[in-house]
Amino acid sequence: MPELPEVQALAESLDRRLRGRRIAGLTVASVAALKTYDPPVAALAGRTVAGVRRHGKFLDLEADAAADGEEPSSLHLIAHLSRGGWVRWRERASDTRLAQRGPLAARLRFDDGTAVDLTEQGTEKRLALYVVRDP
């Protein structure tokens, strides 16, 4: 399980890489990882990353208000890596379809072709993702 200094370093690294990038979409391979349904993950598409920070051991990716005005407030993608979770930066997002079984829980794609993969090793799948309006 990542400790607080590791989560802080990860949040700072992701903030430097992701701030200002436009989200192309979030694909969730592990249905068990997604803990919320409203707002839907599709609501993240088209938004720009305003920043990444942490709340305890939770990572908080803030996406600004939608450009189309449908969702006037920002959204947050909250992730808890649990015991075996990893965040992997991809310079090029793979075109391979995500399998429902396996270590890859979700892929956050950006319009420039880069991506962030959230993976989890082991049999106890406890990685958690939340899309919320207010963390």
PDB file of C-alpha atoms in Angstrom:
ATOM      1  CA  MET A   1       0.000   0.000   0.000  1.00  0.00           C
ATOM      2  CA  PRO A   2       1.468   3.376  -0.930  1.00  0.00           C
ATOM      3  CA  GLU A   3       2.306   5.499   2.093  1.00  0.00           C
ATOM      4  CA  LEU A   4       1.469   9.217   2.342  1.00  0.00           C
ATOM      5  CA  PRO A   5       4.848  10.483   1.062  1.00  0.00           C
ATOM      6  CA  GLU A   6       4.523   8.207  -1.987  1.00  0.00           C
ATOM      7  CA  VAL A   7       0.967   9.381  -2.673  1.00  0.00           C
ATOM      8  CA  GLN A   8       2.107  13.014  -2.287  1.00  0.00           C
ATOM      9  CA  ALA A   9       5.003  12.485  -4.717  1.00  0.00           C
ATOM     10  CA  LEU A  10       2.660  10.757  -7.173  1.00  0.00           C
ATOM     11  CA  ALA A  11       0.131  13.611  -6.959  1.00  0.00           C
ATOM     12  CA  GLU A  12       2.878  16.182  -7.607  1.00  0.00           C
ATOM     13  CA  SER A  13       4.259  14.200 -10.547  1.00  0.00           C
ATOM     14  CA  LEU A  14       0.812  13.743 -12.095  1.00  0.00           C
ATOM     15  CA  ASP A  15       0.025  17.424 -11.562  1.00  0.00           C
ATOM     16  CA  ARG A  16       3.134  18.425 -13.536  1.00  0.00           C
ATOM     17  CA  ARG A  17       2.303  15.992 -16.369  1.00  0.00           C
ATOM     18  CA  LEU A  18      -1.467  16.396 -16.592  1.00  0.00           C
ATOM     19  CA  ARG A  19      -2.318  20.014 -15.763  1.00  0.00           C
ATOM     20  CA  GLY A  20      -3.749  21.669 -18.864  1.00  0.00           C
ATOM     21  CA  ARG A  21      -4.297  18.434 -20.837  1.00  0.00           C
ATOM     22  CA  ARG A  22      -7.741  17.811 -22.321  1.00  0.00           C
ATOM     23  CA  ILE A  23      -9.360  14.514 -21.347  1.00  0.00           C
ATOM     24  CA  ALA A  24     -10.447  12.348 -24.284  1.00  0.00           C
ATOM     25  CA  GLY A  25     -12.146   9.774 -22.080  1.00  0.00           C
ATOM     26  CA  LEU A  26     -11.990   7.320 -19.221  1.00  0.00           C
ATOM     27  CA  THR A  27     -12.366   3.630 -20.003  1.00  0.00           C
ATOM     28  CA  VAL A  28     -13.075   1.408 -17.019  1.00  0.00           C
ATOM     29  CA  ALA A  29     -12.114  -2.235 -17.531  1.00  0.00           C
ATOM     30  CA  SER A  30     -12.875  -3.371 -13.990  1.00  0.00           C
ATOM     31  CA  VAL A  31     -16.514  -2.618 -13.216  1.00  0.00           C
ATOM     32  CA  ALA A  32     -15.821  -3.355  -9.541  1.00  0.00           C
ATOM     33  CA  ALA A  33     -13.341  -0.462  -9.425  1.00  0.00           C
ATOM     34  CA  LEU A  34     -15.941   2.184 -10.292  1.00  0.00           C
ATOM     35  CA  LYS A  35     -17.865   3.105  -7.145  1.00  0.00           C
ATOM     36  CA  THR A  36     -20.136   5.870  -8.517  1.00  0.00           C
ATOM     37  CA  TYR A  37     -22.582   6.219 -11.404  1.00  0.00           C
ATOM     38  CA  ASP A  38     -23.610   9.891 -11.284  1.00  0.00           C
ATOM     39  CA  PRO A  39     -22.000  11.822 -12.825  1.00  0.00           C
ATOM     40  CA  PRO A  40     -21.078   9.232 -15.464  1.00  0.00           C
ATOM     41  CA  VAL A  41     -17.460   8.689 -16.514  1.00  0.00           C
ATOM     42  CA  ALA A  42     -18.385  10.060 -19.960  1.00  0.00           C
ATOM     43  CA  ALA A  43     -18.851  13.478 -18.321  1.00  0.00           C
ATOM     44  CA  LEU A  44     -15.051  13.749 -17.980  1.00  0.00           C
ATOM     45  CA  ALA A  45     -14.511  13.773 -21.766  1.00  0.00           C
ATOM     46  CA  GLY A  46     -13.686  17.190 -23.199  1.00  0.00           C
ATOM     47  CA  ARG A  47     -12.678  18.692 -19.872  1.00  0.00           C
ATOM     48  CA  THR A  48      -9.245  20.070 -19.058  1.00  0.00           C
ATOM     49  CA  VAL A  49      -7.230  18.885 -16.059  1.00  0.00           C
ATOM     50  CA  ALA A  50      -7.101  21.762 -13.575  1.00  0.00           C
ATOM     51  CA  GLY A  51      -4.780  19.963 -11.164  1.00  0.00           C
ATOM     52  CA  VAL A  52      -3.965  16.827  -9.208  1.00  0.00           C
ATOM     53  CA  ARG A  53      -3.662  16.689  -5.423  1.00  0.00           C
ATOM     54  CA  ARG A  54      -4.206  14.213  -2.639  1.00  0.00           C
ATOM     55  CA  HIS A  55      -6.656  13.874   0.237  1.00  0.00           C
ATOM     56  CA  GLY A  56      -5.057  11.405   2.625  1.00  0.00           C
ATOM     57  CA  LYS A  57      -4.295   8.372   0.466  1.00  0.00           C
ATOM     58  CA  PHE A  58      -6.793   9.363  -2.227  1.00  0.00           C
ATOM     59  CA  LEU A  59      -5.621  10.975  -5.480  1.00  0.00           C
ATOM     60  CA  ASP A  60      -7.859  13.797  -6.742  1.00  0.00           C
ATOM     61  CA  LEU A  61      -7.726  14.758 -10.418  1.00  0.00           C
ATOM     62  CA  GLU A  62      -9.805  17.905 -10.891  1.00  0.00           C
ATOM     63  CA  ALA A  63     -11.327  18.477 -14.326  1.00  0.00           C
ATOM     64  CA  ASP A  64     -12.613  21.976 -15.051  1.00  0.00           C
ATOM     65  CA  ALA A  65     -16.196  22.882 -15.946  1.00  0.00           C
ATOM     66  CA  ALA A  66     -17.452  21.530 -19.264  1.00  0.00           C
ATOM     67  CA  ALA A  67     -16.939  23.827 -22.235  1.00  0.00           C
ATOM     68  CA  ASP A  68     -20.450  23.093 -23.519  1.00  0.00           C
ATOM     69  CA  GLY A  69     -21.988  24.436 -20.312  1.00  0.00           C
ATOM     70  CA  GLU A  70     -23.985  21.260 -19.627  1.00  0.00           C
ATOM     71  CA  GLU A  71     -22.098  20.621 -16.386  1.00  0.00           C
ATOM     72  CA  PRO A  72     -21.286  24.057 -14.936  1.00  0.00           C
ATOM     73  CA  SER A  73     -19.134  22.772 -12.076  1.00  0.00           C
ATOM     74  CA  SER A  74     -15.829  20.975 -12.112  1.00  0.00           C
ATOM     75  CA  LEU A  75     -15.660  17.206 -11.717  1.00  0.00           C
ATOM     76  CA  HIS A  76     -13.163  15.146  -9.768  1.00  0.00           C
ATOM     77  CA  LEU A  77     -11.786  11.711 -10.550  1.00  0.00           C
ATOM     78  CA  ILE A  78     -10.845  10.278  -7.177  1.00  0.00           C
ATOM     79  CA  ALA A  79      -8.652   7.175  -7.014  1.00  0.00           C
ATOM     80  CA  HIS A  80      -7.569   4.997  -4.105  1.00  0.00           C
ATOM     81  CA  LEU A  81      -4.797   2.599  -5.076  1.00  0.00           C
ATOM     82  CA  SER A  82      -5.415   0.232  -2.163  1.00  0.00           C
ATOM     83  CA  ARG A  83      -2.720  -2.428  -1.721  1.00  0.00           C
ATOM     84  CA  GLY A  84      -1.579  -3.295  -5.208  1.00  0.00           C
ATOM     85  CA  GLY A  85      -2.520  -0.272  -7.282  1.00  0.00           C
ATOM     86  CA  TRP A  86      -0.161   1.447  -9.693  1.00  0.00           C
ATOM     87  CA  VAL A  87      -0.405   4.505 -11.901  1.00  0.00           C
ATOM     88  CA  ARG A  88       1.452   4.207 -15.203  1.00  0.00           C
ATOM     89  CA  TRP A  89       2.142   7.060 -17.599  1.00  0.00           C
ATOM     90  CA  ARG A  90       1.909   6.217 -21.306  1.00  0.00           C
ATOM     91  CA  GLU A  91       3.410   8.478 -23.962  1.00  0.00           C
ATOM     92  CA  ARG A  92       1.228   6.607 -26.447  1.00  0.00           C
ATOM     93  CA  ALA A  93      -2.085   5.096 -25.411  1.00  0.00           C
ATOM     94  CA  SER A  94      -2.455   1.521 -26.597  1.00  0.00           C
ATOM     95  CA  ASP A  95      -5.202   0.835 -29.129  1.00  0.00           C
ATOM     96  CA  THR A  96      -5.766  -2.580 -27.599  1.00  0.00           C
ATOM     97  CA  ARG A  97      -9.224  -3.052 -26.140  1.00  0.00           C
ATOM     98  CA  LEU A  98      -9.186  -3.329 -22.352  1.00  0.00           C
ATOM     99  CA  ALA A  99      -9.840  -6.815 -20.996  1.00  0.00           C
ATOM    100  CA  GLN A 100     -12.270  -7.218 -18.109  1.00  0.00           C
ATOM    101  CA  ARG A 101      -9.856  -9.565 -16.385  1.00  0.00           C
ATOM    102  CA  GLY A 102      -6.279  -8.716 -15.711  1.00  0.00           C
ATOM    103  CA  PRO A 103      -4.319  -6.023 -13.940  1.00  0.00           C
ATOM    104  CA  LEU A 104      -5.584  -2.997 -15.913  1.00  0.00           C
ATOM    105  CA  ALA A 105      -8.510  -1.401 -14.062  1.00  0.00           C
ATOM    106  CA  ALA A 106      -8.914   1.821 -16.070  1.00  0.00           C
ATOM    107  CA  ARG A 107      -7.292   4.012 -18.717  1.00  0.00           C
ATOM    108  CA  LEU A 108      -7.574   7.801 -18.731  1.00  0.00           C
ATOM    109  CA  ARG A 109      -6.855   9.038 -22.276  1.00  0.00           C
ATOM    110  CA  PHE A 110      -5.948  12.544 -23.358  1.00  0.00           C
ATOM    111  CA  ASP A 111      -6.512  14.228 -26.710  1.00  0.00           C
ATOM    112  CA  ASP A 112      -2.760  14.366 -27.451  1.00  0.00           C
ATOM    113  CA  GLY A 113      -2.557  10.551 -27.471  1.00  0.00           C
ATOM    114  CA  THR A 114      -1.053  10.129 -24.000  1.00  0.00           C
ATOM    115  CA  ALA A 115      -2.723   8.131 -21.250  1.00  0.00           C
ATOM    116  CA  VAL A 116      -2.614   7.143 -17.608  1.00  0.00           C
ATOM    117  CA  ASP A 117      -3.245   3.489 -16.782  1.00  0.00           C
ATOM    118  CA  LEU A 118      -4.500   2.458 -13.363  1.00  0.00           C
ATOM    119  CA  THR A 119      -3.479  -1.123 -12.696  1.00  0.00           C
ATOM    120  CA  GLU A 120      -3.784  -3.479  -9.763  1.00  0.00           C
ATOM    121  CA  GLN A 121      -1.825  -6.644  -9.102  1.00  0.00           C
ATOM    122  CA  GLY A 122      -3.012  -9.602  -7.083  1.00  0.00           C
ATOM    123  CA  THR A 123      -6.324 -11.332  -6.595  1.00  0.00           C
ATOM    124  CA  GLU A 124      -7.872  -8.926  -4.079  1.00  0.00           C
ATOM    125  CA  LYS A 125      -9.079  -6.153  -6.358  1.00  0.00           C
ATOM    126  CA  ARG A 126      -9.703  -3.148  -4.124  1.00  0.00           C
ATOM    127  CA  LEU A 127      -8.624  -0.223  -6.295  1.00  0.00           C
ATOM    128  CA  ALA A 128     -11.452   2.330  -6.188  1.00  0.00           C
ATOM    129  CA  LEU A 129     -12.470   5.077  -8.626  1.00  0.00           C
ATOM    130  CA  TYR A 130     -15.067   7.764  -7.982  1.00  0.00           C
ATOM    131  CA  VAL A 131     -16.318  10.506 -10.326  1.00  0.00           C
ATOM    132  CA  VAL A 132     -17.787  13.227  -8.114  1.00  0.00           C
ATOM    133  CA  ARG A 133     -18.724  16.902  -8.203  1.00  0.00           C
ATOM    134  CA  ASP A 134     -17.335  17.734  -4.771  1.00  0.00           C
ATOM    135  CA  PRO A 135     -14.546  15.739  -3.127  1.00  0.00           C
TER     136      PRO A 135
END
